[in-house]
Coordinates of C-alpha atoms in Angstrom, one line a residue:
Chain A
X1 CA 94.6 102.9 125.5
X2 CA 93.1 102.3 128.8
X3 CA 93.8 104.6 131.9
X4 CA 93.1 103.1 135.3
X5 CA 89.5 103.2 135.4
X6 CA 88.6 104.0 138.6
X7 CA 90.1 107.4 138.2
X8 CA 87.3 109.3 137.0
X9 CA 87.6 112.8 136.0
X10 CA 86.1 115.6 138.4
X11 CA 84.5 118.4 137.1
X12 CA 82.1 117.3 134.0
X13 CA 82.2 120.9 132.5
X14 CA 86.4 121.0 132.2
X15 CA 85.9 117.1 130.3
X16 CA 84.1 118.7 128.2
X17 CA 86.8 121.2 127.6
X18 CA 89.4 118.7 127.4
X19 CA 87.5 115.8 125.4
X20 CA 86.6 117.5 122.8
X21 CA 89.5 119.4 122.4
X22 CA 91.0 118.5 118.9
X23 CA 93.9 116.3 119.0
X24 CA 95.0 117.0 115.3
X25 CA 96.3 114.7 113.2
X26 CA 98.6 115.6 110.1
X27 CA 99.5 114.3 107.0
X28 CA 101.8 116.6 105.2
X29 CA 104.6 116.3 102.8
X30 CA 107.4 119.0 102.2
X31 CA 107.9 119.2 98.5
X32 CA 111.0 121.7 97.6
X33 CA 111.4 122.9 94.1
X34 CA 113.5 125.5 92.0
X35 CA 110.4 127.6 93.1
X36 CA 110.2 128.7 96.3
X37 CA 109.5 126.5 99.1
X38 CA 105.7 124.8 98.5
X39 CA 103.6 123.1 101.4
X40 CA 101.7 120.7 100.3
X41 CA 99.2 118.7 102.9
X42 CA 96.2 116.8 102.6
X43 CA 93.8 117.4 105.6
X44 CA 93.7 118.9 108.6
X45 CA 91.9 116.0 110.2
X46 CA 90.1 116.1 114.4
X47 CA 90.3 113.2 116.0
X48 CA 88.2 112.7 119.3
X49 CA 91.1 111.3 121.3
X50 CA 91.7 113.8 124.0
X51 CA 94.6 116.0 124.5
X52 CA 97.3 115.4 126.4
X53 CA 97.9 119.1 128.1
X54 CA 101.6 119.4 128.7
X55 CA 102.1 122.2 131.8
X56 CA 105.8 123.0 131.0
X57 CA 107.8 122.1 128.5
X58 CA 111.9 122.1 129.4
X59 CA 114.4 122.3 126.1
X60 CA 117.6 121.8 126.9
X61 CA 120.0 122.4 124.2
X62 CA 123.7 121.7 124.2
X63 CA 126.5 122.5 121.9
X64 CA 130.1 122.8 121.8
X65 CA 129.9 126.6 119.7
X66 CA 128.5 129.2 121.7
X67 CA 128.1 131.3 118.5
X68 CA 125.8 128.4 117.3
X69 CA 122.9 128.4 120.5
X70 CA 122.5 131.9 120.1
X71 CA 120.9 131.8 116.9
X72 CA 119.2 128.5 117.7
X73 CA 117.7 130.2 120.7
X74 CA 116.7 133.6 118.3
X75 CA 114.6 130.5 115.9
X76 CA 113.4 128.3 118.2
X77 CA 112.0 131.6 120.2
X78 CA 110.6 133.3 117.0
X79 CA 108.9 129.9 116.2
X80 CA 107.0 129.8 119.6
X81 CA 105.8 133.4 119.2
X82 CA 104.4 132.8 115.8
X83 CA 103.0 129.2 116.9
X84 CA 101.5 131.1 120.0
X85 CA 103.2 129.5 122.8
X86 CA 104.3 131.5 125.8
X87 CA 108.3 131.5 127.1
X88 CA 108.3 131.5 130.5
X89 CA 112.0 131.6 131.0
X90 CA 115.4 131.3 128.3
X91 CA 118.6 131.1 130.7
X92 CA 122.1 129.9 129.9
X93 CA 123.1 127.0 132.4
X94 CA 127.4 127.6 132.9
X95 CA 129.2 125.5 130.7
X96 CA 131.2 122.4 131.5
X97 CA 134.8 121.6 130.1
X98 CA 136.0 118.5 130.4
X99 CA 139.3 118.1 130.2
X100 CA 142.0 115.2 129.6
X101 CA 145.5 114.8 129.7
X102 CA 147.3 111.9 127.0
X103 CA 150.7 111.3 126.4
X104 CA 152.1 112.4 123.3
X105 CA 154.2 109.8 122.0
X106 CA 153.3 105.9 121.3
X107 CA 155.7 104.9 123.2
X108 CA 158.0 105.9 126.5
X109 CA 158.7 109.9 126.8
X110 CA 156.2 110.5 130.2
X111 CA 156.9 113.9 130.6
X112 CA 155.8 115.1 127.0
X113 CA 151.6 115.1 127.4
X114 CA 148.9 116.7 125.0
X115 CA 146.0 118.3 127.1
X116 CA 142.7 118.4 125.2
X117 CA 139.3 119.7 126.5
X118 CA 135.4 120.1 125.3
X119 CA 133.2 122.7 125.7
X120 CA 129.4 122.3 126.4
X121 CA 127.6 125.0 126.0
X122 CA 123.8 124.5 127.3
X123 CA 120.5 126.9 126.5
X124 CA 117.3 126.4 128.3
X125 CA 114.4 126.8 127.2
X126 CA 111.3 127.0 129.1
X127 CA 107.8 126.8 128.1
X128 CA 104.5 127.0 129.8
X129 CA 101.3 125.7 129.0
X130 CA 101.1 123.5 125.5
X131 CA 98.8 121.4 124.4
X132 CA 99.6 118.1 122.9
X133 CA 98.7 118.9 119.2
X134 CA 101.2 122.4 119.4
X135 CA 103.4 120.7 121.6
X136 CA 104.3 118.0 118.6
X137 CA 103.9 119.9 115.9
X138 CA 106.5 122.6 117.6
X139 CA 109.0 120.2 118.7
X140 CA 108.7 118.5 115.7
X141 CA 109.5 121.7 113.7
X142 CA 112.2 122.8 116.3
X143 CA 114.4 119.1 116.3
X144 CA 114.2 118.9 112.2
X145 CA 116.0 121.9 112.3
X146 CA 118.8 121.7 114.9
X147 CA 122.4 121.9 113.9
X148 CA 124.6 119.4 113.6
X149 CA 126.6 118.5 116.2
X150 CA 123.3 120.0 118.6
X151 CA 122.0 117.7 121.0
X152 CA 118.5 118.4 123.0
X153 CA 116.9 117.1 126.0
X154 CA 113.3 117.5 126.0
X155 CA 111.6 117.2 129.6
X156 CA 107.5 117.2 129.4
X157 CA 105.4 117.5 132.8
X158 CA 102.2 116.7 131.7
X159 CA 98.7 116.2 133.6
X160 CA 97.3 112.6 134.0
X161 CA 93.2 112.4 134.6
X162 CA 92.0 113.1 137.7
X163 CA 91.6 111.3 141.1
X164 CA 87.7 110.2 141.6
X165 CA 86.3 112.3 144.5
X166 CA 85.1 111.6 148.2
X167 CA 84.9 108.5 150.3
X168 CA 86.7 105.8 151.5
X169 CA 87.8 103.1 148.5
X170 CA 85.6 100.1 147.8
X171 CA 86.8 97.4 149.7
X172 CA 84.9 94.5 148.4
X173 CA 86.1 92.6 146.0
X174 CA 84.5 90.1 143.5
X175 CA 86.5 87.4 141.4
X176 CA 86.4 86.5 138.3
X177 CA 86.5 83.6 136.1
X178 CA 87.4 84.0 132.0
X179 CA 87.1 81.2 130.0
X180 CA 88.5 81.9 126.5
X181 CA 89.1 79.9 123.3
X182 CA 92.3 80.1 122.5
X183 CA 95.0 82.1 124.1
X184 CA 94.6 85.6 125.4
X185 CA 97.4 87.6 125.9
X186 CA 96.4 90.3 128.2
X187 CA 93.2 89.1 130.2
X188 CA 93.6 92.4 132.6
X189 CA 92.8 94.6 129.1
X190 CA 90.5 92.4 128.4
X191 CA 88.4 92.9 131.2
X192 CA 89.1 96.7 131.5
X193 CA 87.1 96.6 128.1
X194 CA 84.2 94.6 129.6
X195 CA 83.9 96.8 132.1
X196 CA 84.4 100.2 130.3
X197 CA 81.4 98.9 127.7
X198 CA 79.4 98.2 130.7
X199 CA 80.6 101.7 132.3
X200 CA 81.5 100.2 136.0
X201 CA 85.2 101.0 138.0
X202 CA 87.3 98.4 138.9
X203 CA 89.4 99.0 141.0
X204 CA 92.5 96.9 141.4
X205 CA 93.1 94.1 138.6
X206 CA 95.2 91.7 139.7
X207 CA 95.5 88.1 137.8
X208 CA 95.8 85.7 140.4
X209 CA 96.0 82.0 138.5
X210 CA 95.8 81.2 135.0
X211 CA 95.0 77.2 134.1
X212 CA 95.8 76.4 130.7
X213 CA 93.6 73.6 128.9
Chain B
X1 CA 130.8 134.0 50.3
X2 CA 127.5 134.2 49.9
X3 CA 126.8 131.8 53.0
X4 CA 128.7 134.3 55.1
X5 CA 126.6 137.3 54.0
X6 CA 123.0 136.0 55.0
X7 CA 124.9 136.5 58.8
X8 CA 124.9 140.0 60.1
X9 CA 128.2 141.6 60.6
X10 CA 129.2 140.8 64.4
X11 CA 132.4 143.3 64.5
X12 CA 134.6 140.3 65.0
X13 CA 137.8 139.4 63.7
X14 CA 137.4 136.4 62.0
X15 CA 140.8 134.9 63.1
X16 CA 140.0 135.9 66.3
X17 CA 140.9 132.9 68.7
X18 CA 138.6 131.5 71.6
X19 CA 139.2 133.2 74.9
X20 CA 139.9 130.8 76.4
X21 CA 143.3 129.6 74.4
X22 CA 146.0 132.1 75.9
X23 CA 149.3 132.2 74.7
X24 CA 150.3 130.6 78.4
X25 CA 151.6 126.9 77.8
X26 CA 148.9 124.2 79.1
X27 CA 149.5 123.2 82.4
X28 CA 147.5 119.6 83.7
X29 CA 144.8 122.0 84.9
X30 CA 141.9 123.8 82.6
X31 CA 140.3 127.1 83.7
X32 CA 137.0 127.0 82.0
X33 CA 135.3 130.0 81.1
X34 CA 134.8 132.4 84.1
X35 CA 130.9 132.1 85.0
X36 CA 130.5 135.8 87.2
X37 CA 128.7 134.2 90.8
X38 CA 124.8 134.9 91.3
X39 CA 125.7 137.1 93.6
X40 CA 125.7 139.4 91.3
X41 CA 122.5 138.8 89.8
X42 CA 120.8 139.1 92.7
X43 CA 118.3 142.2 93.7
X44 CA 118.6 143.8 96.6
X45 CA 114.2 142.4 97.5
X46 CA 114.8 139.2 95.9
X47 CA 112.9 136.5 98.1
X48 CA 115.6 134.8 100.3
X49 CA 114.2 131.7 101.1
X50 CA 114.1 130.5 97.5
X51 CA 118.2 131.1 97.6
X52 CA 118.1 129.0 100.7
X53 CA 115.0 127.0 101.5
X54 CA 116.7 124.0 103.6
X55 CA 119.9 123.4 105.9
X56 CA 122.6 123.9 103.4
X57 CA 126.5 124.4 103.7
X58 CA 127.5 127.9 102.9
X59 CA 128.3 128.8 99.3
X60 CA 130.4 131.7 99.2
X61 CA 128.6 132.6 95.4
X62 CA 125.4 132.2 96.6
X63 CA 125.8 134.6 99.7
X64 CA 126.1 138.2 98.9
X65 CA 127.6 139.1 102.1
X66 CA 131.6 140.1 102.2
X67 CA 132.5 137.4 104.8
X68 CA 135.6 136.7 106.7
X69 CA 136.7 134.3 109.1
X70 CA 139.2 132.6 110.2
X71 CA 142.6 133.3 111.8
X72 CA 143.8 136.6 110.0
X73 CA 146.9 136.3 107.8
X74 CA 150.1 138.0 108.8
X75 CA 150.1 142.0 109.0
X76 CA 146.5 141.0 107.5
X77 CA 143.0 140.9 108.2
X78 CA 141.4 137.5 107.8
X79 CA 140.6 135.7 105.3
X80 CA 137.7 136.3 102.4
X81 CA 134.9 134.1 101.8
X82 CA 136.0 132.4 98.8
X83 CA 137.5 128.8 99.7
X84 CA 137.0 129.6 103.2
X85 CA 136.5 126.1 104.6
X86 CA 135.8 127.5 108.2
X87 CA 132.9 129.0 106.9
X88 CA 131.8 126.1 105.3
X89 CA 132.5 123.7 108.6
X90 CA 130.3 125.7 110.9
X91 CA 126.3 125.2 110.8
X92 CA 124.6 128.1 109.0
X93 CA 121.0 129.5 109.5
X94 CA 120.9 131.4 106.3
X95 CA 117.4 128.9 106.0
X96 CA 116.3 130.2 108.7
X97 CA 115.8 133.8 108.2
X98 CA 112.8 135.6 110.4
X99 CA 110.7 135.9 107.3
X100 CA 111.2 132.0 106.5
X101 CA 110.0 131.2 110.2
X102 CA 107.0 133.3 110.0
X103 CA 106.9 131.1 106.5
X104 CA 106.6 127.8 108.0
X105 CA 104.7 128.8 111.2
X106 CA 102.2 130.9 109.3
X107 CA 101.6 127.0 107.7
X108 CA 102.2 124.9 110.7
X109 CA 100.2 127.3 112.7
X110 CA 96.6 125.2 111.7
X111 CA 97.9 121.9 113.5
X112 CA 98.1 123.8 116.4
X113 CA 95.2 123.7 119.5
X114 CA 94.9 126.6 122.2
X115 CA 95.6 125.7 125.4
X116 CA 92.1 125.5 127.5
X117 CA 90.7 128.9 128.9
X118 CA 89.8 127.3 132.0
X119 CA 93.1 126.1 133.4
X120 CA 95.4 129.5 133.6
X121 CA 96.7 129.6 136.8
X122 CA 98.9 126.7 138.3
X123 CA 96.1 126.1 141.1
X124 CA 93.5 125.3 138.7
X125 CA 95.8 123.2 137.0
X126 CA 97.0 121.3 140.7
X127 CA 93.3 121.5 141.7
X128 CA 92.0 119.4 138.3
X129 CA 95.0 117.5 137.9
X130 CA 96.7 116.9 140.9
X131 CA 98.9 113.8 139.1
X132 CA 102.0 115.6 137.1
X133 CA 103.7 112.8 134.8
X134 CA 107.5 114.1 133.8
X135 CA 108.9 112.3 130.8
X136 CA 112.4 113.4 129.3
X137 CA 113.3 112.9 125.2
X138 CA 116.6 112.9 124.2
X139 CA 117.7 114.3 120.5
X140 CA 121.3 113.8 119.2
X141 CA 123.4 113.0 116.7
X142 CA 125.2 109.1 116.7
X143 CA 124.6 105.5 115.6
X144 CA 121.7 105.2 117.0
X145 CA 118.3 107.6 117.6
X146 CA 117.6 105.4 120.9
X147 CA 118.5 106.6 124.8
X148 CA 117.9 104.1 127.5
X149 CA 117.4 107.2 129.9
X150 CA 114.2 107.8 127.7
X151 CA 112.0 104.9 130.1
X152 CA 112.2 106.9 132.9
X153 CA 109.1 107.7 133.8
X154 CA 108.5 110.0 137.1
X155 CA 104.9 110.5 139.3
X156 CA 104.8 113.7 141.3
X157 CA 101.5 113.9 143.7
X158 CA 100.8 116.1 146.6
X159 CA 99.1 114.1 149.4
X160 CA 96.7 116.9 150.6
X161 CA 95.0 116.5 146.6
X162 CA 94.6 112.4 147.5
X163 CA 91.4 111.3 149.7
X164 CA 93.0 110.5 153.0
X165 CA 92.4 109.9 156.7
X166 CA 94.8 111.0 159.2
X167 CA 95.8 107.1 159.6
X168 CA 96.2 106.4 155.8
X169 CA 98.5 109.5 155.7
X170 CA 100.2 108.1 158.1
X171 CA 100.7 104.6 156.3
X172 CA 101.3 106.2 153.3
X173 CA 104.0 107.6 155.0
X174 CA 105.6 104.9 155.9
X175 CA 105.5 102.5 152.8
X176 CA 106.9 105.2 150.7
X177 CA 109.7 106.3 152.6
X178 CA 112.1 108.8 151.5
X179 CA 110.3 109.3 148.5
X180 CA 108.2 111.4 150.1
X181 CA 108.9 115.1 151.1
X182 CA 107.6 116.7 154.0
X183 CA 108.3 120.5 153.0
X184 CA 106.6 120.5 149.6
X185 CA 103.9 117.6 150.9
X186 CA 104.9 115.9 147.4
X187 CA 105.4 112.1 146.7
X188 CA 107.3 111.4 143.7
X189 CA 107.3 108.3 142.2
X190 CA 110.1 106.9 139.9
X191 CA 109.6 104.3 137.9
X192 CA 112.2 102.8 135.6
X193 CA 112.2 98.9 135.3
X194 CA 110.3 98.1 132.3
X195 CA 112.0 98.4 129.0
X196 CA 109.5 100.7 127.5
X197 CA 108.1 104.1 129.0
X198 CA 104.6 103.3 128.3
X199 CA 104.9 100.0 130.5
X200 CA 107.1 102.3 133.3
X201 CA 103.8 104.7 133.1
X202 CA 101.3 102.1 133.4
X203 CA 103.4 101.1 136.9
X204 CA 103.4 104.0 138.1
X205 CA 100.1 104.7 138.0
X206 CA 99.7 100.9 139.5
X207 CA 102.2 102.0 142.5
X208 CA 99.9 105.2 143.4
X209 CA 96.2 103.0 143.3
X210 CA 98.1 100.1 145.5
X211 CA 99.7 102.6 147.8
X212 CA 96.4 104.4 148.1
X213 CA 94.1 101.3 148.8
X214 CA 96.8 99.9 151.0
X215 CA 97.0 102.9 153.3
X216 CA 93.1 102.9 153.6
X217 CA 93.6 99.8 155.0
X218 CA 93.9 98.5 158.9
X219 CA 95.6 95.1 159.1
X220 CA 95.8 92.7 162.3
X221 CA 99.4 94.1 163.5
X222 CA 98.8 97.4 163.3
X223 CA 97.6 97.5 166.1
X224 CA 100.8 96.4 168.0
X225 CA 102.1 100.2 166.9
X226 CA 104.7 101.4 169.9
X227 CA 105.4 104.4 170.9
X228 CA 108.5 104.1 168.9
X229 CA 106.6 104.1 165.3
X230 CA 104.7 107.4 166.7
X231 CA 105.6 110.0 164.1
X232 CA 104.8 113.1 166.7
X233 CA 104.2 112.7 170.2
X234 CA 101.6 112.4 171.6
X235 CA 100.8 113.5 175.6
X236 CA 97.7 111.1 176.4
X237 CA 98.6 107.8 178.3
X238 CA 102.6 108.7 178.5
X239 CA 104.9 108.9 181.1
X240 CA 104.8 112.4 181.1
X241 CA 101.3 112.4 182.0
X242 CA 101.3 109.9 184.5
X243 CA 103.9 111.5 186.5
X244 CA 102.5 114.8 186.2
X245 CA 99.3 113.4 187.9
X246 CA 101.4 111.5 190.3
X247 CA 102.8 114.7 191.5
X248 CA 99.9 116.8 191.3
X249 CA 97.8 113.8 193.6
X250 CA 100.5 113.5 196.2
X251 CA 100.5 116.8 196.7
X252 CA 97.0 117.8 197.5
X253 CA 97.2 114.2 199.4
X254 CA 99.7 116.1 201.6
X255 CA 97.6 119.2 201.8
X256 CA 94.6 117.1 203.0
X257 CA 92.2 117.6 200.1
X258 CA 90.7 114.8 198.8
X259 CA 87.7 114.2 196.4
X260 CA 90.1 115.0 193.4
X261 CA 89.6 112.7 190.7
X262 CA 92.5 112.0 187.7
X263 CA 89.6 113.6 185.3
X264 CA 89.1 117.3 187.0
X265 CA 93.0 117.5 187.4
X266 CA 93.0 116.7 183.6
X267 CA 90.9 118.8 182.7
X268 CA 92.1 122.0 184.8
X269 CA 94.0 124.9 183.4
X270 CA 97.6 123.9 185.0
X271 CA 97.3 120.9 183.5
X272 CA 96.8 122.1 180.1
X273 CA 99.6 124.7 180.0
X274 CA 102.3 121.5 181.1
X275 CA 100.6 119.4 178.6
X276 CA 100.7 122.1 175.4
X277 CA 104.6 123.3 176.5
X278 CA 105.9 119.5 176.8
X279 CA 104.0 118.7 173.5
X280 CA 105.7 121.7 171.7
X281 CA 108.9 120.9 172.5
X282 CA 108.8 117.2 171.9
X283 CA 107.6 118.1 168.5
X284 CA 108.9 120.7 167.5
X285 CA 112.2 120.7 169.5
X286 CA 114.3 123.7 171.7
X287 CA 113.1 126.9 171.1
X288 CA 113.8 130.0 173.2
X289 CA 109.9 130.3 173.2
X290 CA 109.2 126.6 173.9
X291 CA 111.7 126.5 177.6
X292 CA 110.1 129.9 178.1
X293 CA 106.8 128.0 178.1
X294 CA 107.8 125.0 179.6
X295 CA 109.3 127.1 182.5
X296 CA 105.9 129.0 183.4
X297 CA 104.0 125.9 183.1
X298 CA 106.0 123.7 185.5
X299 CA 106.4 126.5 188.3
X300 CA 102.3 126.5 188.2
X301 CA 102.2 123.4 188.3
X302 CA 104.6 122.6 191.7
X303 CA 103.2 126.0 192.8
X304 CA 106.3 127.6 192.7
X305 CA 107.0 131.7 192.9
X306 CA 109.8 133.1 191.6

């Protein structure tokens, strides 16, 4: 899709580090058998998209059986050894119990109440440093297999391409006029298009008046 | 008869009857014939994951382990793993073994990418990418896979990385208000009111080039600024200044000396202590060090000793 593009990206050596970077797509299928477990998958395909670089990666996991996010936390930390991810941090938040009181009965008897609770148990997990390929293909791996009755919350700081360098902002401004045959639904995409084939910034897009004929 | 004799002899009893006919009475309920659990079968190097290659609920024949749980029986222990529904409520990992994970990551381990050699520290990261976007995905069990929280999209930018003058700084300031943070130098951006999160991305990123050309920008009015919009304080053309001068001109009018002009008394050393102690407290506020200042500077100024 297309970024803003007056951002440009700064230092020509690190695109080439990031452009070319593999964003890998997969298409695999999980057959099991009788016979032990057999991965089967077509092609391990590059596509020049670049990555997105995630800088940290935040799991948190909660669950109302302690027992149950310990050895959750034992996989999903195995799994990022073996994938080659480094864990910055694994900490236990405190759990919160919230806790109601009901009346017993249907009907009348106020004093007589039933008191009932739940337990959240949290685990975080923190990662550093993933790329956008190894970030998918672990979380994908990590959600398939959480527990039931698990719930996770997956916060992703990623980078966004860089701010062009130097100088004050170009503050002239020319105006456009596109005629089209038939209906176009986004003219500002349009023209991002235009001007990416033709390799100029633009800086601000705004669509002022549309006539209709 | 001769039929019989092309069979080996088996040793048994001819009228022997089938096991499974006691002499009990039949109740509603069969048992069929006993089948020993795999558990028994099973060597001590077999390979796990073939026993349990997905999520599955615990079978107490399948697992050779000697099990209990639950809430132990009277003068007892608890119970065994045979009919034990608590150990078939709770999730298992018995998938999940170490050598099953090395398994599956030994084969996921080719989608993978290494992270770029260049960017190891956090400052090379800030310096090439001074824009961090923070998105949140939310996993649980229900109805429904969808979270509205999951559109929030949030911009985090220091100001020092953006291109600015001291006056866009300044503006940029003051259209984003308290989203801006003065400790950290970081301006965060929010965005959460479009429907999807790639729309709530794209206006972010549409906030931060508006904001940034709009700060770059001088319009008509600004120029009305009072000392009331200053955001420090500043010591040229104020009160302070004008009164200090006053003083400092009626005094060597009443010693006689004239030929002093509003520029030498400026630019002379008295001057500039009063001027950098009143500036340091008005910005920066009481200090035991800023009154000490102040003090020095205003008894050099009226010429006082002592």
């Amino acid at each position: 899709m297309f970024g803003p593009p007056f951002l440009r990206v700064l230092n020509s050596n690190f695109v080439h580090l990031v452009k070319h970077a593999p964003k890998v797509r997969r298409c695999y299928c999980l057959i099991t058998l009788s016979s032990p477990l057999a991965w089967i998958w077509f092609s391990v395909s590059i596509s020049d998209e670049p990555e997105t670089l995630y800088k940290r990666l935040s799991l948190l996991v909660k669950g109302h059986d302690r027992a149950v996010l310990d050895s959750y936390e034992f996989f999903a930390v195995l799994a990022a050894k073996e994938l080659g991810i480094s864990v910055e941090k694994v900490h236990r938040p405190p759990k919160t119990i919230e806790r109601f009181t009901l009346l017993k009965s249907v009907h009348i008897f106020k004093k007589h109440r039933v008191q009932y609770e739940m337990r959240t148990h949290y685990l975080c997990l923190e990662l550093k440093h993933v790329t956008g390929s190894t970030a998918a293909v672990y979380l994908e791996y990590v959600q398939r297999n959480l527990p039931e009755g698990v719930a996770m919350e997956v916060k992703k700081v990623s980078f966004h391409p860089a701010l062009s360098p130097l100088g004050r902002p170009v503050t002239e401004s020319a105006c456009i006029q596109i005629w089209s045959v038939g209906k176009v639904r986004n003219v500002c995409g349009v023209v991002r298009t235009i001007f990416q084939i033709l390799d100029k910034e633009t800086v601000l897009l705004k669509s002022t008046t549309r006539w209709h004929f | 008869g001769p039929a019989l004799s092309a069979f080996p002899c088996t040793g048994l009893s001819p009228a022997a009857p089938h096991p499974s006919c006691t002499g009990k009475p039949r109740t509603g309920h069969s048992t069929p014939g006993h089948v020993p659990p795999r558990t028994e079968r099973m060597a001590v190097d077999q390979d796990w994951s073939s026993v349990y290659p997905t999520a599955a609920s615990f079978k107490p024949a399948s697992v050779p382990l000697p099990i209990r749980m639950g809430y132990p029986v009277k003068r007892g222990v608890p119970p065994p793993k045979e009919g034990n529904l608590e150990l078939i409520k709770i999730p298992n990992f018995l998938h999940l073994t170490p050598p099953a994970i090395r398994k599956h990551c030994a084969a996921l381990k080719d989608f993978c990418t290494e992270w770029p050699s260049a960017l190891d520290s956090d400052e090379k990261c800030e310096q090439h990418f001074p824009i961090e976007i923070e998105t949140v995905d939310y996993v649980s069990a229900g109805t429904s896979i969808r979270n509205p929280k999951a559109r929030v999209v949030t911009l985090k930018v220091k100001l020092s990385n953006l291109n600015l003058d001291d006056h866009a700084k300044k503006k940029i300031i003051k259209l984003v208000g308290e989203r801006y943070c003065k400790d950290t130098d970081m301006l965060t951006i929010t965005t959460d009111r479009c429907p999807l999160r790639r729309q709530n991305y794209d206006y972010g990123i549409h906030l931060l080039t508006v904001l940034y050309h709009e700060s770059w920008k001088t319009e008509i009015w600004e120029s009305e600024k009072t000392e009331e919009d200053m955001e420090e304080y500043i010591w040229e053309n104020s009160r302070s200044q004008r009164n200090a001068l006053d003083t400092l001109l009626r005094i060597k009018a009443s010693e006689n000396i004239t030929n002093v002009t509003k520029e030498e008394l400026l630019a002379s050393e008295i001057v500039k202590n009063y001027k950098n102690s009143v500036v340091a407290l008005k910005n920066e506020g009481e200090t035991e060090n800023n009154m000490s200042q102040y003090k020095e500077s205003v008894k050099k100024l009226l010429n006082i000793q002592a």
